[in-house]
PDB file of N, CA and C in Angstrom:
ATOM      1  N   MET E  13      59.352  83.129  50.169  1.00 70.00           N
ATOM      2  CA  MET E  13      59.194  81.818  50.772  1.00 70.00           C
ATOM      3  C   MET E  13      58.552  80.830  49.786  1.00 70.00           C
ATOM      4  N   ALA E  14      57.535  81.282  49.053  1.00 81.00           N
ATOM      5  CA  ALA E  14      56.870  80.411  48.085  1.00 81.00           C
ATOM      6  C   ALA E  14      57.821  79.999  46.971  1.00 81.00           C
ATOM      7  N   ARG E  15      58.697  80.927  46.553  1.00 81.00           N
ATOM      8  CA  ARG E  15      59.672  80.610  45.500  1.00 81.00           C
ATOM      9  C   ARG E  15      60.644  79.534  45.974  1.00 81.00           C
ATOM     10  N   LYS E  16      61.109  79.652  47.216  1.00 81.00           N
ATOM     11  CA  LYS E  16      62.042  78.669  47.751  1.00 81.00           C
ATOM     12  C   LYS E  16      61.372  77.294  47.850  1.00 81.00           C
ATOM     13  N   GLN E  17      60.118  77.252  48.268  1.00 83.00           N
ATOM     14  CA  GLN E  17      59.400  75.982  48.335  1.00 83.00           C
ATOM     15  C   GLN E  17      59.233  75.375  46.943  1.00 83.00           C
ATOM     16  N   ALA E  18      58.962  76.228  45.954  1.00 85.00           N
ATOM     17  CA  ALA E  18      58.822  75.741  44.577  1.00 85.00           C
ATOM     18  C   ALA E  18      60.154  75.198  44.068  1.00 85.00           C
ATOM     19  N   LEU E  19      61.254  75.888  44.373  1.00 84.00           N
ATOM     20  CA  LEU E  19      62.579  75.405  43.963  1.00 84.00           C
ATOM     21  C   LEU E  19      62.902  74.078  44.639  1.00 84.00           C
ATOM     22  N   ARG E  20      62.595  73.970  45.942  1.00 86.00           N
ATOM     23  CA  ARG E  20      62.852  72.729  46.671  1.00 86.00           C
ATOM     24  C   ARG E  20      62.030  71.588  46.075  1.00 86.00           C
ATOM     25  N   LYS E  21      60.767  71.845  45.797  1.00 88.00           N
ATOM     26  CA  LYS E  21      59.895  70.820  45.220  1.00 88.00           C
ATOM     27  C   LYS E  21      60.403  70.385  43.851  1.00 88.00           C
ATOM     28  N   GLY E  22      60.819  71.341  43.015  1.00 86.00           N
ATOM     29  CA  GLY E  22      61.356  71.014  41.699  1.00 86.00           C
ATOM     30  C   GLY E  22      62.654  70.235  41.779  1.00 86.00           C
ATOM     31  N   ALA E  23      63.551  70.653  42.672  1.00 88.00           N
ATOM     32  CA  ALA E  23      64.827  69.947  42.829  1.00 88.00           C
ATOM     33  C   ALA E  23      64.590  68.535  43.347  1.00 88.00           C
ATOM     34  N   LEU E  24      63.678  68.387  44.283  1.00 89.00           N
ATOM     35  CA  LEU E  24      63.359  67.073  44.829  1.00 89.00           C
ATOM     36  C   LEU E  24      62.841  66.143  43.729  1.00 89.00           C
ATOM     37  N   ARG E  25      61.963  66.653  42.885  1.00 90.00           N
ATOM     38  CA  ARG E  25      61.438  65.873  41.757  1.00 90.00           C
ATOM     39  C   ARG E  25      62.571  65.512  40.782  1.00 90.00           C
ATOM     40  N   ASP E  26      63.397  66.508  40.445  1.00 88.00           N
ATOM     41  CA  ASP E  26      64.472  66.289  39.472  1.00 88.00           C
ATOM     42  C   ASP E  26      65.547  65.329  39.981  1.00 88.00           C
ATOM     43  N   CYS E  27      65.663  65.200  41.286  1.00 88.00           N
ATOM     44  CA  CYS E  27      66.685  64.320  41.871  1.00 88.00           C
ATOM     45  C   CYS E  27      66.108  62.967  42.292  1.00 88.00           C
ATOM     46  N   GLY E  28      64.916  62.656  41.808  1.00 91.00           N
ATOM     47  CA  GLY E  28      64.319  61.349  42.078  1.00 91.00           C
ATOM     48  C   GLY E  28      63.942  61.122  43.529  1.00 91.00           C
ATOM     49  N   GLN E  29      63.596  62.200  44.248  1.00 94.00           N
ATOM     50  CA  GLN E  29      63.198  62.110  45.664  1.00 94.00           C
ATOM     51  C   GLN E  29      64.329  61.575  46.538  1.00 94.00           C
ATOM     52  N   ARG E  30      65.576  61.846  46.143  1.00 95.00           N
ATOM     53  CA  ARG E  30      66.742  61.351  46.888  1.00 95.00           C
ATOM     54  C   ARG E  30      67.753  62.455  47.132  1.00 95.00           C
ATOM     55  N   CYS E  31      68.566  62.245  48.150  1.00 96.00           N
ATOM     56  CA  CYS E  31      69.731  63.108  48.361  1.00 96.00           C
ATOM     57  C   CYS E  31      70.717  62.760  47.255  1.00 96.00           C
ATOM     58  N   VAL E  32      71.195  63.754  46.532  1.00 95.00           N
ATOM     59  CA  VAL E  32      72.097  63.470  45.414  1.00 95.00           C
ATOM     60  C   VAL E  32      73.474  63.004  45.882  1.00 95.00           C
ATOM     61  N   TYR E  33      73.770  63.130  47.169  1.00 96.00           N
ATOM     62  CA  TYR E  33      75.085  62.745  47.677  1.00 96.00           C
ATOM     63  C   TYR E  33      75.098  61.362  48.333  1.00 96.00           C
ATOM     64  N   CYS E  34      74.085  61.035  49.150  1.00 97.00           N
ATOM     65  CA  CYS E  34      74.083  59.734  49.833  1.00 97.00           C
ATOM     66  C   CYS E  34      72.952  58.817  49.378  1.00 97.00           C
ATOM     67  N   ALA E  35      72.059  59.305  48.529  1.00 96.00           N
ATOM     68  CA  ALA E  35      70.942  58.540  47.949  1.00 96.00           C
ATOM     69  C   ALA E  35      69.836  58.214  48.948  1.00 96.00           C
ATOM     70  N   THR E  36      69.833  58.856  50.106  1.00 96.00           N
ATOM     71  CA  THR E  36      68.752  58.670  51.069  1.00 96.00           C
ATOM     72  C   THR E  36      67.455  59.209  50.488  1.00 96.00           C
ATOM     73  N   ARG E  37      66.364  58.504  50.705  1.00 96.00           N
ATOM     74  CA  ARG E  37      65.045  58.986  50.269  1.00 96.00           C
ATOM     75  C   ARG E  37      64.687  60.246  51.033  1.00 96.00           C
ATOM     76  N   LEU E  38      64.133  61.214  50.315  1.00 95.00           N
ATOM     77  CA  LEU E  38      63.750  62.494  50.907  1.00 95.00           C
ATOM     78  C   LEU E  38      62.292  62.799  50.611  1.00 95.00           C
ATOM     79  N   ASP E  39      61.732  63.698  51.410  1.00 93.00           N
ATOM     80  CA  ASP E  39      60.413  64.250  51.129  1.00 93.00           C
ATOM     81  C   ASP E  39      60.488  65.757  51.379  1.00 93.00           C
ATOM     82  N   GLN E  40      59.377  66.443  51.216  1.00 90.00           N
ATOM     83  CA  GLN E  40      59.374  67.908  51.380  1.00 90.00           C
ATOM     84  C   GLN E  40      59.891  68.328  52.754  1.00 90.00           C
ATOM     85  N   ARG E  41      59.644  67.523  53.754  1.00 91.00           N
ATOM     86  CA  ARG E  41      60.043  67.863  55.110  1.00 91.00           C
ATOM     87  C   ARG E  41      61.542  67.675  55.344  1.00 91.00           C
ATOM     88  N   THR E  42      62.140  66.647  54.732  1.00 93.00           N
ATOM     89  CA  THR E  42      63.544  66.321  55.006  1.00 93.00           C
ATOM     90  C   THR E  42      64.524  66.861  53.970  1.00 93.00           C
ATOM     91  N   ALA E  43      64.035  67.313  52.831  1.00 93.00           N
ATOM     92  CA  ALA E  43      64.927  67.797  51.766  1.00 93.00           C
ATOM     93  C   ALA E  43      65.422  69.217  52.063  1.00 93.00           C
ATOM     94  N   THR E  44      66.681  69.450  51.750  1.00 93.00           N
ATOM     95  CA  THR E  44      67.236  70.804  51.766  1.00 93.00           C
ATOM     96  C   THR E  44      67.716  71.116  50.358  1.00 93.00           C
ATOM     97  N   LEU E  45      67.853  72.386  50.063  1.00 93.00           N
ATOM     98  CA  LEU E  45      68.417  72.809  48.775  1.00 93.00           C
ATOM     99  C   LEU E  45      69.911  73.008  48.953  1.00 93.00           C
ATOM    100  N   ASP E  46      70.683  72.433  48.057  1.00 95.00           N
ATOM    101  CA  ASP E  46      72.129  72.642  48.081  1.00 95.00           C
ATOM    102  C   ASP E  46      72.553  73.315  46.787  1.00 95.00           C
ATOM    103  N   HIS E  47      73.389  74.342  46.910  1.00 94.00           N
ATOM    104  CA  HIS E  47      74.001  74.968  45.742  1.00 94.00           C
ATOM    105  C   HIS E  47      75.245  74.147  45.418  1.00 94.00           C
ATOM    106  N   VAL E  48      75.253  73.488  44.277  1.00 93.00           N
ATOM    107  CA  VAL E  48      76.377  72.630  43.907  1.00 93.00           C
ATOM    108  C   VAL E  48      77.669  73.451  43.928  1.00 93.00           C
ATOM    109  N   ILE E  49      77.648  74.590  43.266  1.00 93.00           N
ATOM    110  CA  ILE E  49      78.736  75.561  43.422  1.00 93.00           C
ATOM    111  C   ILE E  49      78.212  76.575  44.422  1.00 93.00           C
ATOM    112  N   PRO E  50      78.782  76.591  45.623  1.00 96.00           N
ATOM    113  CA  PRO E  50      78.243  77.449  46.680  1.00 96.00           C
ATOM    114  C   PRO E  50      78.189  78.921  46.280  1.00 96.00           C
ATOM    115  N   VAL E  51      77.160  79.600  46.753  1.00 95.00           N
ATOM    116  CA  VAL E  51      77.015  81.033  46.494  1.00 95.00           C
ATOM    117  C   VAL E  51      78.262  81.767  46.990  1.00 95.00           C
ATOM    118  N   ALA E  52      78.808  81.330  48.110  1.00 95.00           N
ATOM    119  CA  ALA E  52      80.015  81.955  48.669  1.00 95.00           C
ATOM    120  C   ALA E  52      81.228  81.805  47.746  1.00 95.00           C
ATOM    121  N   ARG E  53      81.149  80.868  46.800  1.00 95.00           N
ATOM    122  CA  ARG E  53      82.254  80.631  45.864  1.00 95.00           C
ATOM    123  C   ARG E  53      81.873  81.027  44.444  1.00 95.00           C
ATOM    124  N   GLY E  54      80.809  81.841  44.302  1.00 93.00           N
ATOM    125  CA  GLY E  54      80.424  82.352  42.987  1.00 93.00           C
ATOM    126  C   GLY E  54      79.287  81.634  42.306  1.00 93.00           C
ATOM    127  N   GLY E  55      78.666  80.684  42.978  1.00 91.00           N
ATOM    128  CA  GLY E  55      77.560  79.935  42.386  1.00 91.00           C
ATOM    129  C   GLY E  55      76.283  80.752  42.285  1.00 91.00           C
ATOM    130  N   ALA E  56      75.477  80.395  41.312  1.00 88.00           N
ATOM    131  CA  ALA E  56      74.218  81.100  41.070  1.00 88.00           C
ATOM    132  C   ALA E  56      73.074  80.417  41.816  1.00 88.00           C
ATOM    133  N   HIS E  57      72.035  81.185  42.062  1.00 85.00           N
ATOM    134  CA  HIS E  57      70.833  80.658  42.705  1.00 85.00           C
ATOM    135  C   HIS E  57      69.807  80.345  41.615  1.00 85.00           C
ATOM    136  N   ASP E  58      70.162  79.361  40.764  1.00 83.00           N
ATOM    137  CA  ASP E  58      69.240  78.961  39.701  1.00 83.00           C
ATOM    138  C   ASP E  58      69.147  77.441  39.643  1.00 83.00           C
ATOM    139  N   ILE E  59      68.167  76.956  38.930  1.00 82.00           N
ATOM    140  CA  ILE E  59      67.843  75.533  38.918  1.00 82.00           C
ATOM    141  C   ILE E  59      69.008  74.662  38.436  1.00 82.00           C
ATOM    142  N   GLY E  60      69.867  75.165  37.585  1.00 83.00           N
ATOM    143  CA  GLY E  60      71.011  74.383  37.103  1.00 83.00           C
ATOM    144  C   GLY E  60      72.113  74.214  38.133  1.00 83.00           C
ATOM    145  N   ASN E  61      71.990  74.904  39.276  1.00 89.00           N
ATOM    146  CA  ASN E  61      72.988  74.828  40.332  1.00 89.00           C
ATOM    147  C   ASN E  61      72.381  74.334  41.643  1.00 89.00           C
ATOM    148  N   LEU E  62      71.111  73.950  41.632  1.00 90.00           N
ATOM    149  CA  LEU E  62      70.428  73.517  42.850  1.00 90.00           C
ATOM    150  C   LEU E  62      70.083  72.038  42.784  1.00 90.00           C
ATOM    151  N   VAL E  63      70.331  71.356  43.893  1.00 93.00           N
ATOM    152  CA  VAL E  63      69.983  69.944  44.015  1.00 93.00           C
ATOM    153  C   VAL E  63      69.362  69.706  45.383  1.00 93.00           C
ATOM    154  N   SER E  64      68.699  68.566  45.522  1.00 94.00           N
ATOM    155  CA  SER E  64      68.165  68.152  46.818  1.00 94.00           C
ATOM    156  C   SER E  64      69.243  67.390  47.565  1.00 94.00           C
ATOM    157  N   ALA E  65      69.343  67.684  48.850  1.00 96.00           N
ATOM    158  CA  ALA E  65      70.300  66.984  49.701  1.00 96.00           C
ATOM    159  C   ALA E  65      69.694  66.829  51.089  1.00 96.00           C
ATOM    160  N   CYS E  66      70.102  65.781  51.782  1.00 97.00           N
ATOM    161  CA  CYS E  66      69.699  65.654  53.176  1.00 97.00           C
ATOM    162  C   CYS E  66      70.530  66.655  53.981  1.00 97.00           C
ATOM    163  N   ALA E  67      70.058  67.017  55.145  1.00 97.00           N
ATOM    164  CA  ALA E  67      70.754  68.018  55.956  1.00 97.00           C
ATOM    165  C   ALA E  67      72.186  67.593  56.320  1.00 97.00           C
ATOM    166  N   PRO E  68      72.427  66.322  56.721  1.00 98.00           N
ATOM    167  CA  PRO E  68      73.812  65.945  57.044  1.00 98.00           C
ATOM    168  C   PRO E  68      74.779  66.093  55.863  1.00 98.00           C
ATOM    169  N   CYS E  69      74.352  65.699  54.665  1.00 98.00           N
ATOM    170  CA  CYS E  69      75.222  65.838  53.486  1.00 98.00           C
ATOM    171  C   CYS E  69      75.422  67.309  53.129  1.00 98.00           C
ATOM    172  N   ASN E  70      74.372  68.105  53.253  1.00 97.00           N
ATOM    173  CA  ASN E  70      74.481  69.530  52.955  1.00 97.00           C
ATOM    174  C   ASN E  70      75.502  70.172  53.889  1.00 97.00           C
ATOM    175  N   ARG E  71      75.458  69.805  55.173  1.00 97.00           N
ATOM    176  CA  ARG E  71      76.446  70.338  56.132  1.00 97.00           C
ATOM    177  C   ARG E  71      77.851  69.811  55.831  1.00 97.00           C
ATOM    178  N   LEU E  72      77.952  68.528  55.462  1.00 97.00           N
ATOM    179  CA  LEU E  72      79.250  67.928  55.150  1.00 97.00           C
ATOM    180  C   LEU E  72      79.906  68.630  53.967  1.00 97.00           C
ATOM    181  N   LYS E  73      79.126  68.940  52.958  1.00 97.00           N
ATOM    182  CA  LYS E  73      79.659  69.622  51.779  1.00 97.00           C
ATOM    183  C   LYS E  73      80.018  71.063  52.092  1.00 97.00           C
ATOM    184  N   GLY E  74      79.165  71.738  52.846  1.00 96.00           N
ATOM    185  CA  GLY E  74      79.444  73.121  53.223  1.00 96.00           C
ATOM    186  C   GLY E  74      79.723  73.997  52.014  1.00 96.00           C
ATOM    187  N   ASP E  75      80.811  74.748  52.056  1.00 96.00           N
ATOM    188  CA  ASP E  75      81.191  75.646  50.966  1.00 96.00           C
ATOM    189  C   ASP E  75      82.264  75.058  50.051  1.00 96.00           C
ATOM    190  N   LEU E  76      82.374  73.726  50.048  1.00 97.00           N
ATOM    191  CA  LEU E  76      83.348  73.093  49.156  1.00 97.00           C
ATOM    192  C   LEU E  76      82.843  73.137  47.720  1.00 97.00           C
ATOM    193  N   LEU E  77      83.758  73.313  46.803  1.00 94.00           N
ATOM    194  CA  LEU E  77      83.418  73.178  45.388  1.00 94.00           C
ATOM    195  C   LEU E  77      83.189  71.694  45.101  1.00 94.00           C
ATOM    196  N   PRO E  78      82.429  71.390  44.056  1.00 90.00           N
ATOM    197  CA  PRO E  78      82.108  69.979  43.791  1.00 90.00           C
ATOM    198  C   PRO E  78      83.337  69.079  43.689  1.00 90.00           C
ATOM    199  N   PHE E  79      84.363  69.505  42.951  1.00 88.00           N
ATOM    200  CA  PHE E  79      85.520  68.613  42.789  1.00 88.00           C
ATOM    201  C   PHE E  79      86.248  68.405  44.111  1.00 88.00           C
ATOM    202  N   GLU E  80      86.237  69.398  45.002  1.00 92.00           N
ATOM    203  CA  GLU E  80      86.860  69.239  46.322  1.00 92.00           C
ATOM    204  C   GLU E  80      86.080  68.215  47.153  1.00 92.00           C
ATOM    205  N   PHE E  81      84.758  68.357  47.141  1.00 94.00           N
ATOM    206  CA  PHE E  81      83.899  67.458  47.910  1.00 94.00           C
ATOM    207  C   PHE E  81      83.977  66.035  47.375  1.00 94.00           C
ATOM    208  N   PHE E  82      83.896  65.872  46.052  1.00 90.00           N
ATOM    209  CA  PHE E  82      83.896  64.532  45.470  1.00 90.00           C
ATOM    210  C   PHE E  82      85.265  63.865  45.582  1.00 90.00           C
ATOM    211  N   ALA E  83      86.328  64.638  45.594  1.00 88.00           N
ATOM    212  CA  ALA E  83      87.657  64.054  45.789  1.00 88.00           C
ATOM    213  C   ALA E  83      87.784  63.489  47.205  1.00 88.00           C
ATOM    214  N   ARG E  84      87.175  64.164  48.178  1.00 93.00           N
ATOM    215  CA  ARG E  84      87.203  63.686  49.568  1.00 93.00           C
ATOM    216  C   ARG E  84      86.207  62.561  49.809  1.00 93.00           C
ATOM    217  N   HIS E  85      85.086  62.602  49.103  1.00 94.00           N
ATOM    218  CA  HIS E  85      83.992  61.648  49.312  1.00 94.00           C
ATOM    219  C   HIS E  85      83.514  61.107  47.957  1.00 94.00           C
ATOM    220  N   PRO E  86      84.270  60.180  47.347  1.00 91.00           N
ATOM    221  CA  PRO E  86      83.912  59.678  46.016  1.00 91.00           C
ATOM    222  C   PRO E  86      82.519  59.053  45.952  1.00 91.00           C
ATOM    223  N   TRP E  87      82.055  58.454  47.027  1.00 92.00           N
ATOM    224  CA  TRP E  87      80.710  57.877  47.058  1.00 92.00           C
ATOM    225  C   TRP E  87      79.665  58.948  46.761  1.00 92.00           C
ATOM    226  N   ALA E  88      79.911  60.170  47.243  1.00 93.00           N
ATOM    227  CA  ALA E  88      78.974  61.276  46.993  1.00 93.00           C
ATOM    228  C   ALA E  88      78.979  61.657  45.519  1.00 93.00           C
ATOM    229  N   GLY E  89      80.140  61.648  44.914  1.00 89.00           N
ATOM    230  CA  GLY E  89      80.235  61.963  43.487  1.00 89.00           C
ATOM    231  C   GLY E  89      79.545  60.926  42.625  1.00 89.00           C
ATOM    232  N   ALA E  90      79.687  59.660  42.999  1.00 88.00           N
ATOM    233  CA  ALA E  90      79.031  58.591  42.238  1.00 88.00           C
ATOM    234  C   ALA E  90      77.506  58.736  42.312  1.00 88.00           C
ATOM    235  N   ASN E  91      76.988  59.035  43.495  1.00 92.00           N
ATOM    236  CA  ASN E  91      75.538  59.252  43.632  1.00 92.00           C
ATOM    237  C   ASN E  91      75.102  60.518  42.901  1.00 92.00           C
ATOM    238  N   PHE E  92      75.925  61.553  42.933  1.00 90.00           N
ATOM    239  CA  PHE E  92      75.614  62.810  42.245  1.00 90.00           C
ATOM    240  C   PHE E  92      75.423  62.562  40.756  1.00 90.00           C
ATOM    241  N   VAL E  93      76.325  61.817  40.166  1.00 87.00           N
ATOM    242  CA  VAL E  93      76.231  61.513  38.734  1.00 87.00           C
ATOM    243  C   VAL E  93      74.927  60.768  38.444  1.00 87.00           C
ATOM    244  N   ARG E  94      74.520  59.906  39.356  1.00 88.00           N
ATOM    245  CA  ARG E  94      73.304  59.113  39.148  1.00 88.00           C
ATOM    246  C   ARG E  94      72.019  59.914  39.365  1.00 88.00           C
ATOM    247  N   TYR E  95      71.969  60.748  40.402  1.00 89.00           N
ATOM    248  CA  TYR E  95      70.698  61.370  40.796  1.00 89.00           C
ATOM    249  C   TYR E  95      70.532  62.843  40.428  1.00 89.00           C
ATOM    250  N   ALA E  96      71.586  63.562  40.184  1.00 87.00           N
ATOM    251  CA  ALA E  96      71.465  64.997  39.876  1.00 87.00           C
ATOM    252  C   ALA E  96      71.167  65.154  38.388  1.00 87.00           C
ATOM    253  N   ARG E  97      69.911  65.093  38.040  1.00 81.00           N
ATOM    254  CA  ARG E  97      69.516  65.082  36.632  1.00 81.00           C
ATOM    255  C   ARG E  97      69.492  66.455  35.988  1.00 81.00           C
ATOM    256  N   ASN E  98      69.248  67.488  36.762  1.00 77.00           N
ATOM    257  CA  ASN E  98      68.990  68.797  36.166  1.00 77.00           C
ATOM    258  C   ASN E  98      70.161  69.766  36.254  1.00 77.00           C
ATOM    259  N   VAL E  99      71.296  69.326  36.775  1.00 77.00           N
ATOM    260  CA  VAL E  99      72.436  70.232  36.867  1.00 77.00           C
ATOM    261  C   VAL E  99      73.110  70.349  35.508  1.00 77.00           C
ATOM    262  N   THR E 100      73.941  71.346  35.373  1.00 67.00           N
ATOM    263  CA  THR E 100      74.592  71.572  34.089  1.00 67.00           C
ATOM    264  C   THR E 100      75.522  70.421  33.720  1.00 67.00           C
ATOM    265  N   ARG E 101      75.730  70.243  32.445  1.00 70.00           N
ATOM    266  CA  ARG E 101      76.619  69.175  31.961  1.00 70.00           C
ATOM    267  C   ARG E 101      78.039  69.344  32.492  1.00 70.00           C
ATOM    268  N   ALA E 102      78.486  70.573  32.600  1.00 69.00           N
ATOM    269  CA  ALA E 102      79.844  70.819  33.093  1.00 69.00           C
ATOM    270  C   ALA E 102      80.004  70.293  34.521  1.00 69.00           C
ATOM    271  N   LEU E 103      78.997  70.480  35.356  1.00 75.00           N
ATOM    272  CA  LEU E 103      79.064  69.969  36.729  1.00 75.00           C
ATOM    273  C   LEU E 103      79.107  68.447  36.743  1.00 75.00           C
ATOM    274  N   LYS E 104      78.330  67.814  35.878  1.00 74.00           N
ATOM    275  CA  LYS E 104      78.341  66.350  35.819  1.00 74.00           C
ATOM    276  C   LYS E 104      79.683  65.825  35.314  1.00 74.00           C
ATOM    277  N   ARG E 105      80.241  66.488  34.301  1.00 74.00           N
ATOM    278  CA  ARG E 105      81.564  66.070  33.793  1.00 74.00           C
ATOM    279  C   ARG E 105      82.604  66.175  34.898  1.00 74.00           C
ATOM    280  N   GLY E 106      82.572  67.267  35.639  1.00 73.00           N
ATOM    281  CA  GLY E 106      83.517  67.459  36.742  1.00 73.00           C
ATOM    282  C   GLY E 106      83.357  66.403  37.815  1.00 73.00           C
ATOM    283  N   ALA E 107      82.123  66.033  38.115  1.00 77.00           N
ATOM    284  CA  ALA E 107      81.869  64.997  39.113  1.00 77.00           C
ATOM    285  C   ALA E 107      82.429  63.655  38.648  1.00 77.00           C
ATOM    286  N   ARG E 108      82.192  63.318  37.393  1.00 77.00           N
ATOM    287  CA  ARG E 108      82.719  62.050  36.867  1.00 77.00           C
ATOM    288  C   ARG E 108      84.243  62.010  36.945  1.00 77.00           C
ATOM    289  N   ARG E 109      84.867  63.120  36.591  1.00 79.00           N
ATOM    290  CA  ARG E 109      86.338  63.173  36.638  1.00 79.00           C
ATOM    291  C   ARG E 109      86.854  63.037  38.067  1.00 79.00           C
ATOM    292  N   ALA E 110      86.242  63.750  39.007  1.00 75.00           N
ATOM    293  CA  ALA E 110      86.675  63.677  40.403  1.00 75.00           C
ATOM    294  C   ALA E 110      86.521  62.263  40.952  1.00 75.00           C
ATOM    295  N   VAL E 111      85.417  61.606  40.612  1.00 75.00           N
ATOM    296  CA  VAL E 111      85.191  60.239  41.082  1.00 75.00           C
ATOM    297  C   VAL E 111      86.208  59.296  40.461  1.00 75.00           C
ATOM    298  N   SER E 112      86.455  59.434  39.173  1.00 79.00           N
ATOM    299  CA  SER E 112      87.410  58.528  38.531  1.00 79.00           C
ATOM    300  C   SER E 112      88.813  58.731  39.094  1.00 79.00           C
ATOM    301  N   LEU E 113      89.199  59.966  39.380  1.00 73.00           N
ATOM    302  CA  LEU E 113      90.511  60.218  39.971  1.00 73.00           C
ATOM    303  C   LEU E 113      90.601  59.681  41.399  1.00 73.00           C
ATOM    304  N   ALA E 114      89.529  59.811  42.151  1.00 70.00           N
ATOM    305  CA  ALA E 114      89.529  59.332  43.536  1.00 70.00           C
ATOM    306  C   ALA E 114      89.620  57.814  43.602  1.00 70.00           C
ATOM    307  N   PHE E 115      89.027  57.119  42.621  1.00 67.00           N
ATOM    308  CA  PHE E 115      89.052  55.664  42.615  1.00 67.00           C
ATOM    309  C   PHE E 115      90.244  55.101  41.839  1.00 67.00           C
ATOM    310  N   ALA E 116      91.064  55.961  41.242  1.00 67.00           N
ATOM    311  CA  ALA E 116      92.212  55.497  40.459  1.00 67.00           C
ATOM    312  C   ALA E 116      93.237  54.842  41.379  1.00 67.00           C
ATOM    313  N   GLU E 117      93.932  53.899  40.825  1.00 55.00           N
ATOM    314  CA  GLU E 117      95.019  53.258  41.552  1.00 55.00           C
ATOM    315  C   GLU E 117      96.125  54.271  41.806  1.00 55.00           C
ATOM    316  N   PRO E 118      96.909  54.134  42.874  1.00 56.00           N
ATOM    317  CA  PRO E 118      97.994  55.074  43.152  1.00 56.00           C
ATOM    318  C   PRO E 118      98.954  55.253  41.969  1.00 56.00           C
ATOM    319  N   ASP E 119      99.266  54.167  41.253  1.00 50.00           N
ATOM    320  CA  ASP E 119     100.170  54.262  40.102  1.00 50.00           C
ATOM    321  C   ASP E 119      99.540  55.078  38.986  1.00 50.00           C
ATOM    322  N   ASP E 120      98.202  54.949  38.814  1.00 46.00           N
ATOM    323  CA  ASP E 120      97.488  55.698  37.783  1.00 46.00           C
ATOM    324  C   ASP E 120      97.533  57.200  38.080  1.00 46.00           C
ATOM    325  N   ARG E 121      97.440  57.576  39.360  1.00 44.00           N
ATOM    326  CA  ARG E 121      97.464  58.986  39.710  1.00 44.00           C
ATOM    327  C   ARG E 121      98.824  59.613  39.451  1.00 44.00           C
ATOM    328  N   MET E 122      99.876  58.821  39.632  1.00 45.00           N
ATOM    329  CA  MET E 122     101.231  59.327  39.396  1.00 45.00           C
ATOM    330  C   MET E 122     101.457  59.610  37.924  1.00 45.00           C
ATOM    331  N   ALA E 123     100.836  58.804  37.049  1.00 46.00           N
ATOM    332  CA  ALA E 123     101.012  58.976  35.610  1.00 46.00           C
ATOM    333  C   ALA E 123     100.232  60.171  35.077  1.00 46.00           C
ATOM    334  N   ALA E 124      99.200  60.583  35.793  1.00 46.00           N
ATOM    335  CA  ALA E 124      98.336  61.676  35.311  1.00 46.00           C
ATOM    336  C   ALA E 124      98.963  63.034  35.426  1.00 46.00           C
TER     337      ALA E 124
END
């Protein structure tokens, strides 16, 4: 239990006291830990895969992989790029790509 609280506190600090998906302000009471790559999909339980999220966003994301979630909800990907400071570079690159594809014009997507 103490380890989980320490991870939550660290993730909350690293994410600027905000939900990395909707940018809502969080505190120790309202923050949840989200595995960016869900454990059910092979994600690790380490600091490079953990972020702070509000409970509604954590439920909305569920067991979706980041690119699946950000393709459906580009606003979440844009906030993720801004607030998820401690995640791996590969996750951030994937988020940027998913957001750019989601905001691309229909003609741009056909050319890709």
